[in-house]
CSV table of C-alpha atoms and ligand atoms in Angstrom, one decimal:
chain,number,residue,atom,x,y,z
A,1,MET,CA,235.3,-146.4,62.5
A,2,LYS,CA,231.6,-147.2,62.1
A,3,PHE,CA,230.9,-143.5,62.8
A,4,LEU,CA,233.0,-142.5,59.8
A,5,PRO,CA,230.3,-142.5,57.1
A,6,ALA,CA,228.0,-140.5,59.4
A,7,LEU,CA,230.8,-138.0,60.1
A,8,ILE,CA,231.5,-137.7,56.3
A,9,ALA,CA,227.7,-137.2,55.7
A,10,ILE,CA,227.6,-134.4,58.3
A,11,ILE,CA,230.7,-132.7,56.8
A,12,VAL,CA,229.2,-132.9,53.3
A,13,LEU,CA,225.9,-131.5,54.6
A,14,VAL,CA,227.4,-128.7,56.7
A,15,LEU,CA,230.3,-127.6,54.5
A,16,PRO,CA,228.2,-125.9,51.8
A,17,LEU,CA,226.4,-124.0,54.5
A,18,VAL,CA,229.7,-122.7,56.0
A,19,THR,CA,231.1,-121.6,52.6
A,20,GLN,CA,227.8,-120.1,51.7
A,21,THR,CA,227.8,-118.0,54.9
A,22,ALA,CA,231.4,-116.9,54.3
A,23,SER,CA,230.8,-116.1,50.7
A,24,ALA,CA,227.6,-114.2,51.5
A,25,GLN,CA,229.6,-111.6,53.4
A,26,PRO,CA,230.3,-108.7,51.2
A,27,VAL,CA,234.0,-107.8,50.5
A,28,TYR,CA,234.6,-104.0,50.7
A,29,LYS,CA,237.2,-102.7,48.3
A,30,TRP,CA,237.9,-99.2,49.6
A,31,ARG,CA,240.4,-96.6,48.6
A,32,LEU,CA,242.4,-94.4,50.9
A,33,ALA,CA,244.0,-91.1,49.9
A,34,MET,CA,247.0,-90.0,52.0
A,35,SER,CA,248.6,-86.6,52.3
A,36,TRP,CA,252.2,-88.0,52.4
A,37,PRO,CA,254.4,-88.7,49.4
A,38,GLU,CA,255.1,-92.4,48.7
A,39,GLY,CA,257.7,-93.7,51.1
A,40,THR,CA,257.7,-90.8,53.6
A,41,PRO,CA,259.3,-92.4,56.8
A,42,MET,CA,256.7,-93.0,59.6
A,43,LEU,CA,253.8,-91.3,57.8
A,44,HIS,CA,253.4,-93.6,54.9
A,45,ASN,CA,254.2,-96.5,57.2
A,46,ALA,CA,251.3,-95.5,59.4
A,47,ALA,CA,248.8,-95.5,56.6
A,48,GLN,CA,250.1,-98.8,55.3
A,49,ARG,CA,250.0,-100.4,58.8
A,50,PHE,CA,246.4,-99.3,59.2
A,51,ALA,CA,245.3,-100.8,55.9
A,52,ASP,CA,247.2,-104.0,56.5
A,53,ASN,CA,245.7,-104.5,59.9
A,54,VAL,CA,242.2,-103.8,58.7
A,55,ARG,CA,242.6,-106.5,56.0
A,56,LYS,CA,244.1,-109.0,58.4
A,57,MET,CA,241.6,-108.5,61.2
A,58,SER,CA,238.6,-108.6,58.9
A,59,ALA,CA,240.0,-111.8,57.2
A,60,GLY,CA,240.1,-110.0,53.9
A,61,ARG,CA,236.5,-108.6,54.1
A,62,MET,CA,237.9,-105.1,53.8
A,63,ASN,CA,240.7,-104.3,51.4
A,64,ILE,CA,242.1,-100.8,51.4
A,65,ALA,CA,244.2,-99.6,48.5
A,66,ILE,CA,246.4,-96.5,49.3
A,67,ASP,CA,246.9,-93.7,46.9
A,68,ALA,CA,249.7,-91.1,47.4
A,69,PRO,CA,249.6,-87.5,46.1
A,70,GLY,CA,251.5,-88.7,43.0
A,71,LYS,CA,248.2,-90.2,42.0
A,72,HIS,CA,245.4,-88.2,43.6
A,73,LYS,CA,247.2,-84.8,43.2
A,74,ALA,CA,245.7,-83.2,46.3
A,75,PRO,CA,247.9,-83.8,49.4
A,76,LEU,CA,245.9,-81.1,51.3
A,77,GLY,CA,242.5,-82.0,49.7
A,78,ILE,CA,241.8,-85.2,51.7
A,79,PHE,CA,239.0,-83.5,53.6
A,80,ASP,CA,237.0,-82.8,50.4
A,81,MET,CA,237.8,-86.2,48.8
A,82,VAL,CA,236.5,-88.1,51.8
A,83,ARG,CA,233.6,-85.8,52.4
A,84,SER,CA,232.3,-86.2,48.9
A,85,GLY,CA,233.0,-90.0,48.8
A,86,SER,CA,235.4,-89.9,45.9
A,87,TYR,CA,237.7,-91.7,48.4
A,88,GLU,CA,236.1,-93.7,51.2
A,89,MET,CA,239.1,-93.0,53.5
A,90,GLY,CA,241.9,-90.7,54.1
A,91,HIS,CA,245.1,-90.4,56.1
A,92,THR,CA,246.0,-86.9,56.8
A,93,SER,CA,246.2,-84.3,59.6
A,94,SER,CA,243.2,-82.3,60.9
A,95,TYR,CA,245.0,-78.9,61.0
A,96,TYR,CA,245.4,-78.7,57.2
A,97,TYR,CA,241.7,-78.0,57.1
A,98,LYS,CA,241.3,-74.9,59.2
A,99,GLY,CA,240.2,-73.0,56.1
A,100,LYS,CA,237.2,-75.5,55.8
A,101,ASP,CA,236.3,-75.3,59.5
A,102,PRO,CA,238.3,-73.4,62.2
A,103,ALA,CA,237.2,-76.1,64.8
A,104,THR,CA,239.4,-78.7,63.0
A,105,THR,CA,242.7,-76.9,63.7
A,106,PHE,CA,243.6,-78.0,67.2
A,107,PHE,CA,242.9,-81.7,66.9
A,108,THR,CA,246.4,-82.0,65.5
A,109,THR,CA,248.3,-80.0,68.1
A,110,THR,CA,248.3,-76.7,69.9
A,111,PRO,CA,251.5,-74.7,70.6
A,112,PHE,CA,252.4,-74.9,74.3
A,113,GLY,CA,249.6,-77.5,74.5
A,114,MET,CA,249.4,-81.1,75.4
A,115,ASN,CA,252.3,-83.6,75.0
A,116,PRO,CA,251.4,-87.0,73.4
A,117,THR,CA,250.7,-88.7,76.7
A,118,GLU,CA,248.3,-85.9,77.8
A,119,MET,CA,246.8,-85.8,74.3
A,120,ASN,CA,246.0,-89.5,74.3
A,121,ALA,CA,244.4,-89.2,77.7
A,122,TRP,CA,242.3,-86.3,76.4
A,123,TYR,CA,241.4,-88.1,73.2
A,124,TYR,CA,240.5,-91.5,74.6
A,125,TYR,CA,239.2,-90.6,78.1
A,126,GLY,CA,238.8,-86.8,78.3
A,127,GLY,CA,236.1,-86.3,75.6
A,128,GLY,CA,238.5,-85.5,72.7
A,129,LEU,CA,237.4,-88.3,70.4
A,130,ALA,CA,233.7,-87.4,70.9
A,131,LEU,CA,234.5,-83.7,70.2
A,132,LEU,CA,236.5,-84.7,67.1
A,133,ASN,CA,233.5,-86.5,65.7
A,134,LYS,CA,231.0,-83.8,66.7
A,135,VAL,CA,233.0,-81.4,64.5
A,136,TYR,CA,233.6,-83.8,61.7
A,137,ALA,CA,230.0,-85.2,61.5
A,138,LYS,CA,228.9,-81.9,60.1
A,139,HIS,CA,231.3,-82.6,57.2
A,140,ASN,CA,230.1,-86.2,56.6
A,141,ILE,CA,233.4,-87.6,58.0
A,142,VAL,CA,234.1,-90.0,60.8
A,143,ALA,CA,237.6,-89.2,62.2
A,144,PHE,CA,240.1,-91.1,64.4
A,145,PRO,CA,243.5,-90.2,65.7
A,146,GLY,CA,245.9,-92.1,63.4
A,147,GLY,CA,249.5,-91.5,64.2
A,148,ASN,CA,251.6,-89.2,66.3
A,149,THR,CA,255.0,-87.6,65.5
A,150,HIS,CA,256.0,-87.1,69.2
A,151,ILE,CA,257.2,-83.7,70.2
A,152,GLN,CA,258.5,-81.9,67.1
A,153,MET,CA,261.7,-79.8,67.1
A,154,GLY,CA,261.6,-76.0,66.8
A,155,GLY,CA,263.5,-76.0,63.6
A,156,TRP,CA,266.9,-75.3,61.9
A,157,PHE,CA,268.4,-71.8,61.9
A,158,ARG,CA,271.4,-70.6,59.9
A,159,LYS,CA,272.2,-68.1,62.7
A,160,GLU,CA,272.0,-68.3,66.5
A,161,ILE,CA,269.0,-66.6,68.1
A,162,ASN,CA,270.1,-64.7,71.2
A,163,SER,CA,267.0,-62.5,71.7
A,164,LEU,CA,263.7,-61.5,70.2
A,165,LYS,CA,265.2,-58.9,68.0
A,166,ASP,CA,267.2,-61.6,66.1
A,167,LEU,CA,263.9,-62.9,64.8
A,168,ASN,CA,262.8,-59.6,63.3
A,169,GLY,CA,262.3,-60.1,59.5
A,170,LEU,CA,263.6,-63.7,59.6
A,171,LYS,CA,262.1,-65.8,56.9
A,172,MET,CA,261.1,-69.2,58.1
A,173,ARG,CA,259.2,-72.2,56.6
A,174,ILE,CA,256.6,-72.8,59.3
A,175,PRO,CA,253.0,-73.5,58.2
A,176,GLY,CA,249.6,-73.1,59.7
A,177,HIS,CA,248.7,-71.7,63.1
A,178,ALA,CA,252.4,-71.6,64.3
A,179,GLY,CA,253.2,-69.6,61.2
A,180,GLU,CA,250.6,-67.0,62.4
A,181,VAL,CA,252.2,-67.0,65.8
A,182,VAL,CA,255.7,-66.2,64.5
A,183,GLU,CA,254.3,-63.6,62.2
A,184,LYS,CA,252.9,-61.8,65.2
A,185,VAL,CA,256.3,-61.5,66.7
A,186,GLY,CA,257.9,-60.0,63.5
A,187,MET,CA,259.0,-63.1,61.5
A,188,LYS,CA,258.1,-63.8,57.9
A,189,PRO,CA,256.5,-67.3,57.7
A,190,THR,CA,256.6,-68.9,54.2
A,191,SER,CA,255.2,-72.0,52.7
A,192,ILE,CA,257.5,-73.8,50.4
A,193,PRO,CA,256.9,-77.3,49.0
A,194,PRO,CA,259.0,-79.9,50.8
A,195,GLY,CA,261.1,-80.8,47.7
A,196,GLU,CA,262.3,-77.2,47.4
A,197,LEU,CA,263.2,-76.5,51.1
A,198,TYR,CA,266.8,-77.6,51.0
A,199,THR,CA,267.7,-75.3,48.1
A,200,ALA,CA,265.7,-72.4,49.6
A,201,LEU,CA,267.6,-72.7,52.8
A,202,GLU,CA,271.0,-73.1,51.0
A,203,ARG,CA,270.4,-70.0,48.8
A,204,GLY,CA,269.1,-67.9,51.7
A,205,THR,CA,265.6,-67.6,50.3
A,206,ILE,CA,264.7,-68.7,53.8
A,207,ASP,CA,266.7,-68.3,57.0
A,208,ALA,CA,265.1,-71.1,59.0
A,209,VAL,CA,262.9,-74.2,58.5
A,210,GLU,CA,260.9,-76.4,60.8
A,211,TRP,CA,260.1,-79.9,59.6
A,212,ILE,CA,259.5,-82.7,62.1
A,213,GLY,CA,262.3,-84.3,64.1
A,214,PRO,CA,265.8,-85.8,63.6
A,215,ALA,CA,264.6,-89.0,61.7
A,216,ASN,CA,262.8,-87.0,59.0
A,217,ASP,CA,265.0,-83.9,59.2
A,218,GLU,CA,268.2,-85.8,58.6
A,219,LYS,CA,267.0,-87.1,55.3
A,220,MET,CA,266.3,-83.5,54.2
A,221,GLY,CA,269.9,-82.5,55.0
A,222,PHE,CA,269.1,-79.2,56.8
A,223,HIS,CA,271.9,-79.8,59.4
A,224,LYS,CA,274.5,-79.3,56.7
A,225,ILE,CA,273.6,-75.7,56.1
A,226,ALA,CA,271.7,-74.5,59.2
A,227,PRO,CA,273.5,-75.9,62.3
A,228,TYR,CA,271.4,-74.4,65.1
A,229,TYR,CA,268.7,-76.9,66.0
A,230,TYR,CA,266.1,-75.4,68.3
A,231,THR,CA,263.9,-77.4,70.7
A,232,GLY,CA,260.2,-77.5,70.2
A,233,TRP,CA,257.3,-75.3,71.4
A,234,HIS,CA,254.8,-75.2,68.4
A,235,GLU,CA,253.9,-78.9,67.8
A,236,PRO,CA,254.2,-80.8,71.1
A,237,GLY,CA,253.0,-84.1,69.6
A,238,ALA,CA,251.3,-83.6,66.2
A,239,GLU,CA,248.5,-86.2,65.7
A,240,LEU,CA,247.6,-87.5,62.3
A,241,HIS,CA,244.1,-88.7,61.4
A,242,VAL,CA,242.2,-91.4,59.6
A,243,PHE,CA,239.1,-90.0,57.9
A,244,VAL,CA,236.2,-92.2,56.8
A,245,ASN,CA,233.2,-91.1,54.7
A,246,LYS,CA,230.4,-91.1,57.3
A,247,LYS,CA,227.6,-92.3,55.0
A,248,LYS,CA,229.7,-95.3,53.9
A,249,PHE,CA,231.0,-95.9,57.4
A,250,ASP,CA,227.4,-96.0,58.8
A,251,THR,CA,226.4,-98.8,56.4
A,252,LEU,CA,229.2,-101.1,57.6
A,253,PRO,CA,228.5,-104.0,59.9
A,254,GLU,CA,229.4,-103.4,63.6
A,255,ASP,CA,232.4,-105.7,63.6
A,256,LEU,CA,234.1,-103.8,60.6
A,257,LYS,CA,233.4,-100.5,62.3
A,258,THR,CA,235.2,-101.8,65.4
A,259,ILE,CA,238.0,-103.2,63.3
A,260,ILE,CA,238.6,-99.8,61.7
A,261,ALA,CA,238.5,-98.0,65.1
A,262,VAL,CA,240.9,-100.5,66.7
A,263,ALA,CA,243.3,-100.4,63.7
A,264,ALA,CA,243.3,-96.6,63.8
A,265,LYS,CA,244.1,-96.6,67.5
A,266,GLU,CA,246.8,-99.1,67.1
A,267,THR,CA,248.3,-97.0,64.3
A,268,SER,CA,248.3,-93.9,66.4
A,269,LEU,CA,250.1,-95.6,69.3
A,270,ASP,CA,252.4,-97.5,67.0
A,271,MET,CA,253.5,-94.4,65.1
A,272,LEU,CA,254.3,-92.6,68.3
A,273,SER,CA,256.6,-95.5,69.3
A,274,GLU,CA,258.2,-95.7,65.9
A,275,SER,CA,258.8,-91.9,65.8
A,276,PHE,CA,260.3,-92.0,69.3
A,277,TYR,CA,262.6,-94.9,68.3
A,278,ARG,CA,263.8,-93.5,64.9
A,279,ASN,CA,264.3,-90.0,66.4
A,280,THR,CA,266.4,-91.5,69.1
A,281,LEU,CA,268.7,-93.3,66.6
A,282,ALA,CA,268.8,-90.3,64.2
A,283,TRP,CA,269.7,-87.9,67.0
A,284,GLU,CA,272.5,-90.2,68.2
A,285,LYS,CA,273.9,-90.3,64.7
A,286,MET,CA,273.7,-86.5,64.3
A,287,GLN,CA,275.4,-85.9,67.6
A,288,LYS,CA,278.3,-88.3,66.6
A,289,GLU,CA,278.8,-86.3,63.4
A,290,GLY,CA,279.2,-83.2,65.7
A,291,LYS,CA,277.8,-80.6,63.3
A,292,VAL,CA,274.6,-79.8,65.1
A,293,LYS,CA,274.3,-77.1,67.8
A,294,ILE,CA,271.3,-77.8,70.0
A,295,ARG,CA,269.6,-74.7,71.5
A,296,THR,CA,266.5,-73.7,73.3
A,297,PHE,CA,264.9,-70.3,72.4
A,298,PRO,CA,265.7,-67.5,74.9
A,299,LYS,CA,263.1,-66.6,77.4
A,300,ASP,CA,262.0,-63.4,75.7
A,301,VAL,CA,261.4,-65.3,72.5
A,302,LEU,CA,259.3,-68.0,74.2
A,303,ASP,CA,257.3,-65.4,76.2
A,304,ALA,CA,256.5,-63.6,72.9
A,305,PHE,CA,255.5,-66.8,71.2
A,306,LYS,CA,253.3,-67.7,74.1
A,307,LYS,CA,251.6,-64.3,74.3
A,308,ALA,CA,251.0,-64.3,70.5
A,309,ASN,CA,249.6,-67.8,70.7
A,310,ASP,CA,247.2,-66.9,73.5
A,311,GLU,CA,245.9,-63.9,71.6
A,312,LEU,CA,245.4,-66.0,68.4
A,313,LEU,CA,243.6,-68.7,70.4
A,314,THR,CA,241.2,-66.1,71.7
A,315,GLU,CA,240.7,-64.8,68.1
A,316,PHE,CA,240.1,-68.4,66.9
A,317,ALA,CA,237.6,-69.2,69.6
A,318,ALA,CA,235.5,-66.2,68.4
A,319,LYS,CA,235.4,-67.7,64.9
A,320,SER,CA,233.0,-70.6,65.8
A,321,PRO,CA,231.3,-72.0,68.9
A,322,GLU,CA,232.8,-75.5,68.0
A,323,ALA,CA,236.4,-74.0,67.8
A,324,LYS,CA,235.8,-72.4,71.2
A,325,GLU,CA,234.5,-75.7,72.6
A,326,VAL,CA,237.7,-77.6,71.4
A,327,ILE,CA,240.1,-74.9,72.7
A,328,GLU,CA,238.3,-74.8,76.1
A,329,SER,CA,238.1,-78.6,76.4
A,330,GLN,CA,241.9,-78.9,75.8
A,331,LYS,CA,242.7,-76.0,78.1
A,332,THR,CA,240.5,-77.3,80.9
A,333,PHE,CA,242.0,-80.8,80.7
A,334,LEU,CA,245.6,-79.5,80.3
A,335,ALA,CA,245.3,-77.4,83.5
A,336,LYS,CA,244.6,-80.6,85.5
A,337,ALA,CA,246.9,-82.9,83.5
A,338,ARG,CA,249.9,-80.7,83.7
A,339,VAL,CA,249.8,-80.7,87.5
A,340,TRP,CA,250.1,-84.4,87.4
A,341,THR,CA,252.8,-84.4,84.6
A,342,LYS,CA,254.9,-82.1,86.7
A,343,ILE,CA,255.0,-84.4,89.8
A,344,THR,CA,255.5,-87.5,87.6
A,345,ASP,CA,257.4,-87.0,84.3
A,346,GLU,CA,259.0,-83.7,85.2
A,347,ASP,CA,260.2,-84.8,88.7
A,348,TYR,CA,261.3,-88.2,87.5
A,349,LEU,CA,263.5,-86.6,84.7
A,350,LYS,CA,265.2,-84.4,87.3
A,351,LEU,CA,266.5,-87.5,89.1
A,352,ARG,CA,270.2,-88.2,88.6
B,1,CA,CA1,256.3,-79.6,61.6
């Protein structure tokens, strides 16, 4: 016990140094604007999970407060708010900003493109992440993949589609690039706010609607009025993104930069798992209720979608050298990846 006074003396001397070091580290109180309404299954969860993990991994050195569109009023304006620095961070999806820069479009998904496994391989090992940041650096944004919906369903239709001519003049809620694809084959894509979709479908203002997958679609109630549920082609694994204002990101210490990158990656992979899990349960429930008729689009419809998509991608590639680089990078990787997917996933799924 004779060492006790010496030990106490050391603690008394060293303790202030430790606390001083800890308190000398700045605490970052950042704000994140998300595109999703408060409480949206999976999507809001993903933003919250990212913020919580950053706070825990940084031992409270970075606290991120999340604002939903109810507060910031600009669900599709995350790009501008993060670029300008009015929010340090955002949780959104790259394809909302094709009007700002066509090269941003296909970082979310490409019709007939990569599935989530192929997409992750492209992002994390096939140059996708570097390309994402080459495009976004011009806009003062650092971007990370930040959540994946898994393969989305092709949508709810009031009437069965037996051939391409059944699509003629059909009004469907289907936004973005896929909307342009269906327009090219004679449909009328419309953009209606989520809160008004059920009524629009019920009253026949629209004939069809695509949303996400069973877990989110079930809550919207579409299956009660449009029983034909088509399998997907247009969003084969839509990726969400974490945006960070680049000037502010560049001032962070290296460990916080890494924490943000790791938390975003974890969120991306976690949301893919959560989406798969919740869709599995929601689809089981829908099947038990017996009101949903699952269908795949006929071959002439899929051929027409594919042709229109290929033409639009060529047009898109002509809009900017960066858009061309993204499209070609994905295409080149997918050509190799799909050969492998076919002899692994596809062959495995054929086993009985
Ligand atoms: Ca969708």
